[in-house]
PDB file of C-alpha atoms and ligand atoms in Angstrom:
ATOM      1  CA  MET K   1     -60.862   0.929 -14.777  1.00  0.00           C
ATOM      2  CA  SER K   2     -58.712  -1.373 -12.696  1.00  0.00           C
ATOM      3  CA  PHE K   3     -58.215  -5.133 -13.223  1.00  0.00           C
ATOM      4  CA  LEU K   4     -57.083  -7.856 -10.796  1.00  0.00           C
ATOM      5  CA  LEU K   5     -54.829  -9.121 -13.609  1.00  0.00           C
ATOM      6  CA  ARG K   6     -51.837  -6.984 -13.413  1.00  0.00           C
ATOM      7  CA  THR K   7     -48.266  -7.707 -13.529  1.00  0.00           C
ATOM      8  CA  LEU K   8     -46.788  -5.454 -10.745  1.00  0.00           C
ATOM      9  CA  PRO K   9     -48.652  -6.960  -7.907  1.00  0.00           C
ATOM     10  CA  LEU K  10     -47.650 -10.351  -9.337  1.00  0.00           C
ATOM     11  CA  VAL K  11     -43.978  -9.531  -9.353  1.00  0.00           C
ATOM     12  CA  HIS K  12     -44.195  -7.985  -5.792  1.00  0.00           C
ATOM     13  CA  ASP K  13     -45.847 -11.127  -4.647  1.00  0.00           C
ATOM     14  CA  TRP K  14     -43.174 -13.546  -6.022  1.00  0.00           C
ATOM     15  CA  VAL K  15     -40.573 -11.389  -4.775  1.00  0.00           C
ATOM     16  CA  LYS K  16     -42.087 -11.274  -1.255  1.00  0.00           C
ATOM     17  CA  GLN K  17     -42.175 -14.980  -1.192  1.00  0.00           C
ATOM     18  CA  VAL K  18     -38.509 -15.296  -1.803  1.00  0.00           C
ATOM     19  CA  VAL K  19     -36.999 -12.240  -0.046  1.00  0.00           C
ATOM     20  CA  LYS K  20     -36.481 -12.356   3.711  1.00  0.00           C
ATOM     21  CA  PRO K  21     -35.546  -9.775   6.427  1.00  0.00           C
ATOM     22  CA  GLY K  22     -31.619  -9.427   6.261  1.00  0.00           C
ATOM     23  CA  ASP K  23     -31.334 -10.642   2.610  1.00  0.00           C
ATOM     24  CA  ARG K  24     -29.162  -8.808  -0.058  1.00  0.00           C
ATOM     25  CA  VAL K  25     -31.034  -7.777  -3.100  1.00  0.00           C
ATOM     26  CA  LEU K  26     -30.495  -5.709  -6.255  1.00  0.00           C
ATOM     27  CA  ASP K  27     -32.585  -3.154  -8.156  1.00  0.00           C
ATOM     28  CA  ALA K  28     -30.826  -2.829 -11.571  1.00  0.00           C
ATOM     29  CA  THR K  29     -32.835   0.227 -12.632  1.00  0.00           C
ATOM     30  CA  VAL K  30     -34.022   2.456  -9.710  1.00  0.00           C
ATOM     31  CA  GLY K  31     -35.730   5.038 -11.699  1.00  0.00           C
ATOM     32  CA  ASN K  32     -38.151   6.947  -9.334  1.00  0.00           C
ATOM     33  CA  GLY K  33     -37.256   4.483  -6.613  1.00  0.00           C
ATOM     34  CA  HIS K  34     -40.569   2.525  -6.059  1.00  0.00           C
ATOM     35  CA  ASP K  35     -39.030  -1.019  -6.561  1.00  0.00           C
ATOM     36  CA  THR K  36     -36.053  -0.027  -4.482  1.00  0.00           C
ATOM     37  CA  LEU K  37     -38.297   1.079  -1.566  1.00  0.00           C
ATOM     38  CA  PHE K  38     -40.341  -2.061  -1.872  1.00  0.00           C
ATOM     39  CA  LEU K  39     -37.118  -4.176  -1.682  1.00  0.00           C
ATOM     40  CA  ALA K  40     -35.839  -2.008   1.183  1.00  0.00           C
ATOM     41  CA  GLU K  41     -39.058  -2.597   3.282  1.00  0.00           C
ATOM     42  CA  LEU K  42     -38.705  -6.324   2.562  1.00  0.00           C
ATOM     43  CA  VAL K  43     -34.956  -6.690   3.974  1.00  0.00           C
ATOM     44  CA  GLY K  44     -35.223  -4.244   6.666  1.00  0.00           C
ATOM     45  CA  THR K  45     -32.268  -2.553   8.539  1.00  0.00           C
ATOM     46  CA  GLU K  46     -30.236  -5.869   8.692  1.00  0.00           C
ATOM     47  CA  GLY K  47     -30.403  -6.405   4.779  1.00  0.00           C
ATOM     48  CA  THR K  48     -28.724  -4.499   1.769  1.00  0.00           C
ATOM     49  CA  VAL K  49     -30.422  -3.136  -1.179  1.00  0.00           C
ATOM     50  CA  TYR K  50     -27.998  -2.547  -4.094  1.00  0.00           C
ATOM     51  CA  GLY K  51     -29.454   0.016  -6.796  1.00  0.00           C
ATOM     52  CA  PHE K  52     -28.140   1.145 -10.182  1.00  0.00           C
ATOM     53  CA  ASP K  53     -29.312   3.785 -12.583  1.00  0.00           C
ATOM     54  CA  LEU K  54     -27.449   5.424 -15.334  1.00  0.00           C
ATOM     55  CA  GLN K  55     -29.004   8.852 -14.560  1.00  0.00           C
ATOM     56  CA  GLU K  56     -28.038  10.811 -11.457  1.00  0.00           C
ATOM     57  CA  GLU K  57     -31.488  12.253 -11.460  1.00  0.00           C
ATOM     58  CA  ALA K  58     -32.960   8.763 -10.838  1.00  0.00           C
ATOM     59  CA  VAL K  59     -30.524   8.086  -8.114  1.00  0.00           C
ATOM     60  CA  SER K  60     -31.388  11.442  -6.302  1.00  0.00           C
ATOM     61  CA  ARG K  61     -34.995  10.823  -6.700  1.00  0.00           C
ATOM     62  CA  THR K  62     -34.632   7.324  -5.170  1.00  0.00           C
ATOM     63  CA  SER K  63     -32.437   8.516  -2.353  1.00  0.00           C
ATOM     64  CA  GLU K  64     -35.186  11.213  -1.513  1.00  0.00           C
ATOM     65  CA  LEU K  65     -37.818   8.575  -1.519  1.00  0.00           C
ATOM     66  CA  LEU K  66     -35.902   6.156   0.720  1.00  0.00           C
ATOM     67  CA  GLU K  67     -34.934   8.890   3.171  1.00  0.00           C
ATOM     68  CA  GLN K  68     -38.586  10.112   3.414  1.00  0.00           C
ATOM     69  CA  ALA K  69     -39.522   6.417   4.358  1.00  0.00           C
ATOM     70  CA  GLY K  70     -36.479   6.012   6.758  1.00  0.00           C
ATOM     71  CA  HIS K  71     -34.733   3.360   4.688  1.00  0.00           C
ATOM     72  CA  GLN K  72     -31.197   3.109   2.978  1.00  0.00           C
ATOM     73  CA  ALA K  73     -29.756   1.422  -0.033  1.00  0.00           C
ATOM     74  CA  VAL K  74     -26.293   1.240  -1.747  1.00  0.00           C
ATOM     75  CA  LEU K  75     -27.093   3.324  -4.826  1.00  0.00           C
ATOM     76  CA  THR K  76     -24.586   3.790  -7.889  1.00  0.00           C
ATOM     77  CA  ALA K  77     -25.160   6.157 -10.609  1.00  0.00           C
ATOM     78  CA  GLY K  78     -23.672   4.093 -13.408  1.00  0.00           C
ATOM     79  CA  CYS K  79     -24.593   1.342 -15.849  1.00  0.00           C
ATOM     80  CA  HIS K  80     -25.788  -1.932 -14.436  1.00  0.00           C
ATOM     81  CA  SER K  81     -23.531  -3.945 -16.702  1.00  0.00           C
ATOM     82  CA  GLN K  82     -20.928  -2.875 -14.231  1.00  0.00           C
ATOM     83  CA  LEU K  83     -22.871  -4.357 -11.211  1.00  0.00           C
ATOM     84  CA  SER K  84     -20.423  -7.084 -10.292  1.00  0.00           C
ATOM     85  CA  GLN K  85     -17.854  -4.386  -9.430  1.00  0.00           C
ATOM     86  CA  VAL K  86     -20.151  -3.423  -6.441  1.00  0.00           C
ATOM     87  CA  VAL K  87     -22.209  -6.369  -5.680  1.00  0.00           C
ATOM     88  CA  LYS K  88     -19.895  -9.264  -4.345  1.00  0.00           C
ATOM     89  CA  GLU K  89     -22.297 -11.291  -2.292  1.00  0.00           C
ATOM     90  CA  PRO K  90     -25.144 -13.536  -3.443  1.00  0.00           C
ATOM     91  CA  VAL K  91     -28.679 -11.862  -3.875  1.00  0.00           C
ATOM     92  CA  THR K  92     -32.194 -13.368  -3.515  1.00  0.00           C
ATOM     93  CA  ALA K  93     -33.842 -10.991  -5.931  1.00  0.00           C
ATOM     94  CA  ALA K  94     -32.810  -8.779  -8.807  1.00  0.00           C
ATOM     95  CA  MET K  95     -35.532  -6.487 -10.264  1.00  0.00           C
ATOM     96  CA  PHE K  96     -35.041  -5.108 -13.853  1.00  0.00           C
ATOM     97  CA  ASN K  97     -37.745  -2.460 -14.953  1.00  0.00           C
ATOM     98  CA  LEU K  98     -36.445  -1.766 -18.540  1.00  0.00           C
ATOM     99  CA  GLY K  99     -37.058   1.364 -20.653  1.00  0.00           C
ATOM    100  CA  TYR K 100     -37.073   5.035 -19.700  1.00  0.00           C
ATOM    101  CA  LEU K 101     -37.318   7.050 -16.454  1.00  0.00           C
ATOM    102  CA  PRO K 102     -40.995   7.929 -16.280  1.00  0.00           C
ATOM    103  CA  ASN K 103     -41.312  11.860 -15.786  1.00  0.00           C
ATOM    104  CA  GLY K 104     -37.558  12.060 -17.028  1.00  0.00           C
ATOM    105  CA  ASP K 105     -35.487  12.041 -20.105  1.00  0.00           C
ATOM    106  CA  LYS K 106     -37.074   9.653 -22.422  1.00  0.00           C
ATOM    107  CA  SER K 107     -34.104   9.502 -24.729  1.00  0.00           C
ATOM    108  CA  VAL K 108     -32.190   7.354 -21.975  1.00  0.00           C
ATOM    109  CA  ILE K 109     -33.321   3.839 -22.299  1.00  0.00           C
ATOM    110  CA  THR K 110     -31.892   0.539 -21.383  1.00  0.00           C
ATOM    111  CA  GLN K 111     -30.002  -1.038 -24.259  1.00  0.00           C
ATOM    112  CA  GLU K 112     -30.053  -4.520 -25.312  1.00  0.00           C
ATOM    113  CA  GLN K 113     -26.384  -5.167 -25.056  1.00  0.00           C
ATOM    114  CA  THR K 114     -25.712  -3.680 -21.580  1.00  0.00           C
ATOM    115  CA  THR K 115     -29.118  -5.165 -20.237  1.00  0.00           C
ATOM    116  CA  LEU K 116     -27.917  -8.737 -21.352  1.00  0.00           C
ATOM    117  CA  LEU K 117     -24.524  -8.206 -19.563  1.00  0.00           C
ATOM    118  CA  ALA K 118     -26.352  -7.141 -16.175  1.00  0.00           C
ATOM    119  CA  LEU K 119     -28.680  -9.993 -16.634  1.00  0.00           C
ATOM    120  CA  GLU K 120     -25.831 -12.257 -16.858  1.00  0.00           C
ATOM    121  CA  SER K 121     -24.113 -10.862 -13.826  1.00  0.00           C
ATOM    122  CA  ALA K 122     -27.343 -10.803 -11.953  1.00  0.00           C
ATOM    123  CA  LEU K 123     -27.948 -14.413 -12.674  1.00  0.00           C
ATOM    124  CA  GLU K 124     -24.194 -15.327 -11.365  1.00  0.00           C
ATOM    125  CA  LEU K 125     -25.032 -13.623  -8.135  1.00  0.00           C
ATOM    126  CA  LEU K 126     -28.462 -15.191  -7.671  1.00  0.00           C
ATOM    127  CA  ALA K 127     -28.833 -17.303  -4.716  1.00  0.00           C
ATOM    128  CA  HIS K 128     -30.367 -20.658  -4.781  1.00  0.00           C
ATOM    129  CA  LYS K 129     -34.319 -20.226  -5.108  1.00  0.00           C
ATOM    130  CA  GLY K 130     -33.466 -16.446  -5.804  1.00  0.00           C
ATOM    131  CA  ILE K 131     -35.707 -14.668  -8.507  1.00  0.00           C
ATOM    132  CA  ILE K 132     -35.055 -12.207 -11.203  1.00  0.00           C
ATOM    133  CA  THR K 133     -37.856 -10.153 -12.583  1.00  0.00           C
ATOM    134  CA  ILE K 134     -37.552  -8.274 -15.915  1.00  0.00           C
ATOM    135  CA  MET K 135     -40.393  -5.833 -16.916  1.00  0.00           C
ATOM    136  CA  CYS K 136     -40.133  -5.512 -20.776  1.00  0.00           C
ATOM    137  CA  TYR K 137     -41.418  -2.437 -22.726  1.00  0.00           C
ATOM    138  CA  PRO K 138     -41.854  -3.415 -26.416  1.00  0.00           C
ATOM    139  CA  GLY K 139     -43.767  -0.179 -27.210  1.00  0.00           C
ATOM    140  CA  HIS K 140     -40.918   2.402 -27.558  1.00  0.00           C
ATOM    141  CA  ASP K 141     -38.236   2.513 -30.016  1.00  0.00           C
ATOM    142  CA  GLY K 142     -35.667  -0.071 -29.408  1.00  0.00           C
ATOM    143  CA  GLY K 143     -37.945  -1.545 -26.759  1.00  0.00           C
ATOM    144  CA  ALA K 144     -39.157  -4.493 -28.899  1.00  0.00           C
ATOM    145  CA  SER K 145     -35.631  -5.763 -29.823  1.00  0.00           C
ATOM    146  CA  GLU K 146     -34.441  -5.500 -26.349  1.00  0.00           C
ATOM    147  CA  ALA K 147     -37.295  -7.400 -25.181  1.00  0.00           C
ATOM    148  CA  SER K 148     -36.785 -10.253 -27.821  1.00  0.00           C
ATOM    149  CA  ALA K 149     -33.006 -10.419 -26.863  1.00  0.00           C
ATOM    150  CA  VAL K 150     -34.091 -10.714 -23.151  1.00  0.00           C
ATOM    151  CA  GLU K 151     -36.623 -13.534 -24.192  1.00  0.00           C
ATOM    152  CA  ALA K 152     -34.048 -15.311 -26.133  1.00  0.00           C
ATOM    153  CA  TRP K 153     -31.516 -15.045 -23.292  1.00  0.00           C
ATOM    154  CA  ALA K 154     -34.177 -16.544 -20.791  1.00  0.00           C
ATOM    155  CA  ARG K 155     -35.192 -19.292 -23.172  1.00  0.00           C
ATOM    156  CA  GLU K 156     -31.753 -20.641 -23.120  1.00  0.00           C
ATOM    157  CA  LEU K 157     -31.617 -21.088 -19.282  1.00  0.00           C
ATOM    158  CA  GLU K 158     -31.669 -24.823 -18.740  1.00  0.00           C
ATOM    159  CA  THR K 159     -34.235 -26.683 -16.600  1.00  0.00           C
ATOM    160  CA  PRO K 160     -34.133 -28.119 -14.079  1.00  0.00           C
ATOM    161  CA  HIS K 161     -31.707 -25.311 -12.779  1.00  0.00           C
ATOM    162  CA  TYR K 162     -33.755 -22.392 -13.900  1.00  0.00           C
ATOM    163  CA  LEU K 163     -37.453 -22.017 -14.246  1.00  0.00           C
ATOM    164  CA  VAL K 164     -38.542 -19.119 -16.606  1.00  0.00           C
ATOM    165  CA  MET K 165     -42.099 -17.655 -16.672  1.00  0.00           C
ATOM    166  CA  ARG K 166     -43.459 -15.178 -19.167  1.00  0.00           C
ATOM    167  CA  MET K 167     -46.577 -13.217 -18.311  1.00  0.00           C
ATOM    168  CA  SER K 168     -48.203 -10.950 -20.953  1.00  0.00           C
ATOM    169  CA  PRO K 169     -51.550  -9.533 -22.042  1.00  0.00           C
ATOM    170  CA  HIS K 170     -53.034 -11.638 -24.508  1.00  0.00           C
ATOM    171  CA  ASN K 171     -55.286  -9.161 -26.210  1.00  0.00           C
ATOM    172  CA  PRO K 172     -53.346  -5.805 -26.376  1.00  0.00           C
ATOM    173  CA  LYS K 173     -54.361  -3.139 -29.056  1.00  0.00           C
ATOM    174  CA  ASN K 174     -50.642  -1.918 -28.959  1.00  0.00           C
ATOM    175  CA  PRO K 175     -47.448  -3.562 -27.808  1.00  0.00           C
ATOM    176  CA  ALA K 176     -47.901  -3.909 -24.187  1.00  0.00           C
ATOM    177  CA  PRO K 177     -45.403  -4.349 -21.375  1.00  0.00           C
ATOM    178  CA  TYR K 178     -44.661  -7.965 -20.214  1.00  0.00           C
ATOM    179  CA  LEU K 179     -42.823  -9.677 -17.505  1.00  0.00           C
ATOM    180  CA  ILE K 180     -40.137 -12.313 -17.580  1.00  0.00           C
ATOM    181  CA  ALA K 181     -39.197 -14.002 -14.415  1.00  0.00           C
ATOM    182  CA  VAL K 182     -36.485 -16.441 -13.640  1.00  0.00           C
ATOM    183  CA  GLN K 183     -35.960 -18.613 -10.558  1.00  0.00           C
ATOM    184  CA  LYS K 184     -32.812 -20.449  -9.774  1.00  0.00           C
ATOM    185  CA  ASN K 185     -32.764 -23.977  -8.517  1.00  0.00           C
ATOM    186  CA  LEU K 186     -29.272 -25.233  -7.907  1.00  0.00           C
ATOM    187  CA  PRO K 187     -28.654 -29.093  -7.937  1.00  0.00           C
TER     188      PRO K 187
HETATM  189  C1  SAM O   1     -38.662   2.101 -16.193  1.00  0.00           C
HETATM  190  S1  SAM O   1     -37.364   2.918 -15.209  1.00  0.00           S
HETATM  191  C2  SAM O   1     -37.279   2.152 -13.819  1.00  0.00           C
HETATM  192  C3  SAM O   1     -38.574   2.479 -12.889  1.00  0.00           C
HETATM  193  C4  SAM O   1     -38.192   2.106 -11.519  1.00  0.00           C
HETATM  194  N1  SAM O   1     -38.091   0.666 -11.192  1.00  0.00           N
HETATM  195  C5  SAM O   1     -39.258   2.519 -10.412  1.00  0.00           C
HETATM  196  O1  SAM O   1     -39.689   1.827  -9.653  1.00  0.00           O
HETATM  197  O2  SAM O   1     -39.515   3.841 -10.625  1.00  0.00           O
HETATM  198  C6  SAM O   1     -35.981   2.444 -16.161  1.00  0.00           C
HETATM  199  C7  SAM O   1     -34.796   3.141 -15.702  1.00  0.00           C
HETATM  200  O3  SAM O   1     -33.503   2.408 -16.171  1.00  0.00           O
HETATM  201  C8  SAM O   1     -32.392   3.334 -16.234  1.00  0.00           C
HETATM  202  N2  SAM O   1     -31.411   2.952 -17.081  1.00  0.00           N
HETATM  203  C9  SAM O   1     -31.332   3.028 -18.458  1.00  0.00           C
HETATM  204  N3  SAM O   1     -30.202   2.426 -18.929  1.00  0.00           N
HETATM  205  C10 SAM O   1     -29.461   2.039 -17.839  1.00  0.00           C
HETATM  206  C11 SAM O   1     -28.298   1.229 -17.523  1.00  0.00           C
HETATM  207  N4  SAM O   1     -27.497   0.955 -18.622  1.00  0.00           N
HETATM  208  N5  SAM O   1     -27.929   1.065 -16.296  1.00  0.00           N
HETATM  209  C12 SAM O   1     -28.736   1.366 -15.251  1.00  0.00           C
HETATM  210  N6  SAM O   1     -29.962   1.876 -15.327  1.00  0.00           N
HETATM  211  C13 SAM O   1     -30.216   2.242 -16.654  1.00  0.00           C
HETATM  212  C14 SAM O   1     -33.248   4.674 -16.712  1.00  0.00           C
HETATM  213  O4  SAM O   1     -32.381   5.659 -16.389  1.00  0.00           O
HETATM  214  C15 SAM O   1     -34.504   4.477 -15.928  1.00  0.00           C
HETATM  215  O5  SAM O   1     -34.257   5.432 -14.725  1.00  0.00           O
END
């Protein structure tokens, strides 16, 4: 059964409203490359997508997907907490899809401490009106405490310079994925 009320189309819709051709954007967890491809299509040949993943396998799956679609990205196999060593210019969007690589090694998961460091770096790089999206997965071991830490981090971002939204299923039977999105609004 497919519902209209899903987070992924919502994330894509928000990101689409902010990102323009020629922009620089960031995928902090490329995984199988779906979000990287989505971003590459938005920024086009004049733009730049920076992508990170701890696992070589994810980076090669992403390169392959991009190549098949005729797109490119600046991909780094490494921890996203180091992203400021690679990304030196403002980005209009930063996507975080936490957790483990689907159809991959489920023991490699994003970790609270490095996720928060990466979020801080992304926030610093974020352009005026830029957006950070974070898909949180509280259902696996370690996922709930990471998600809580992300929520606490986002809650501290002060209005009016940041707007934070949290979108979550209201009637899940089990801990369900949810979205936190941050938009910057400089004075
Ligand atoms: C849910 S998947 C991402 C899915 C991806 N956005 C897609 O569209 O297919 C999460 C990814 O985060 C990666 N990851 C885990 N820890 C990381 C870290 N410290 N830095 C960068 N990537 C990390 C995992 O290897 C995994 O591929």
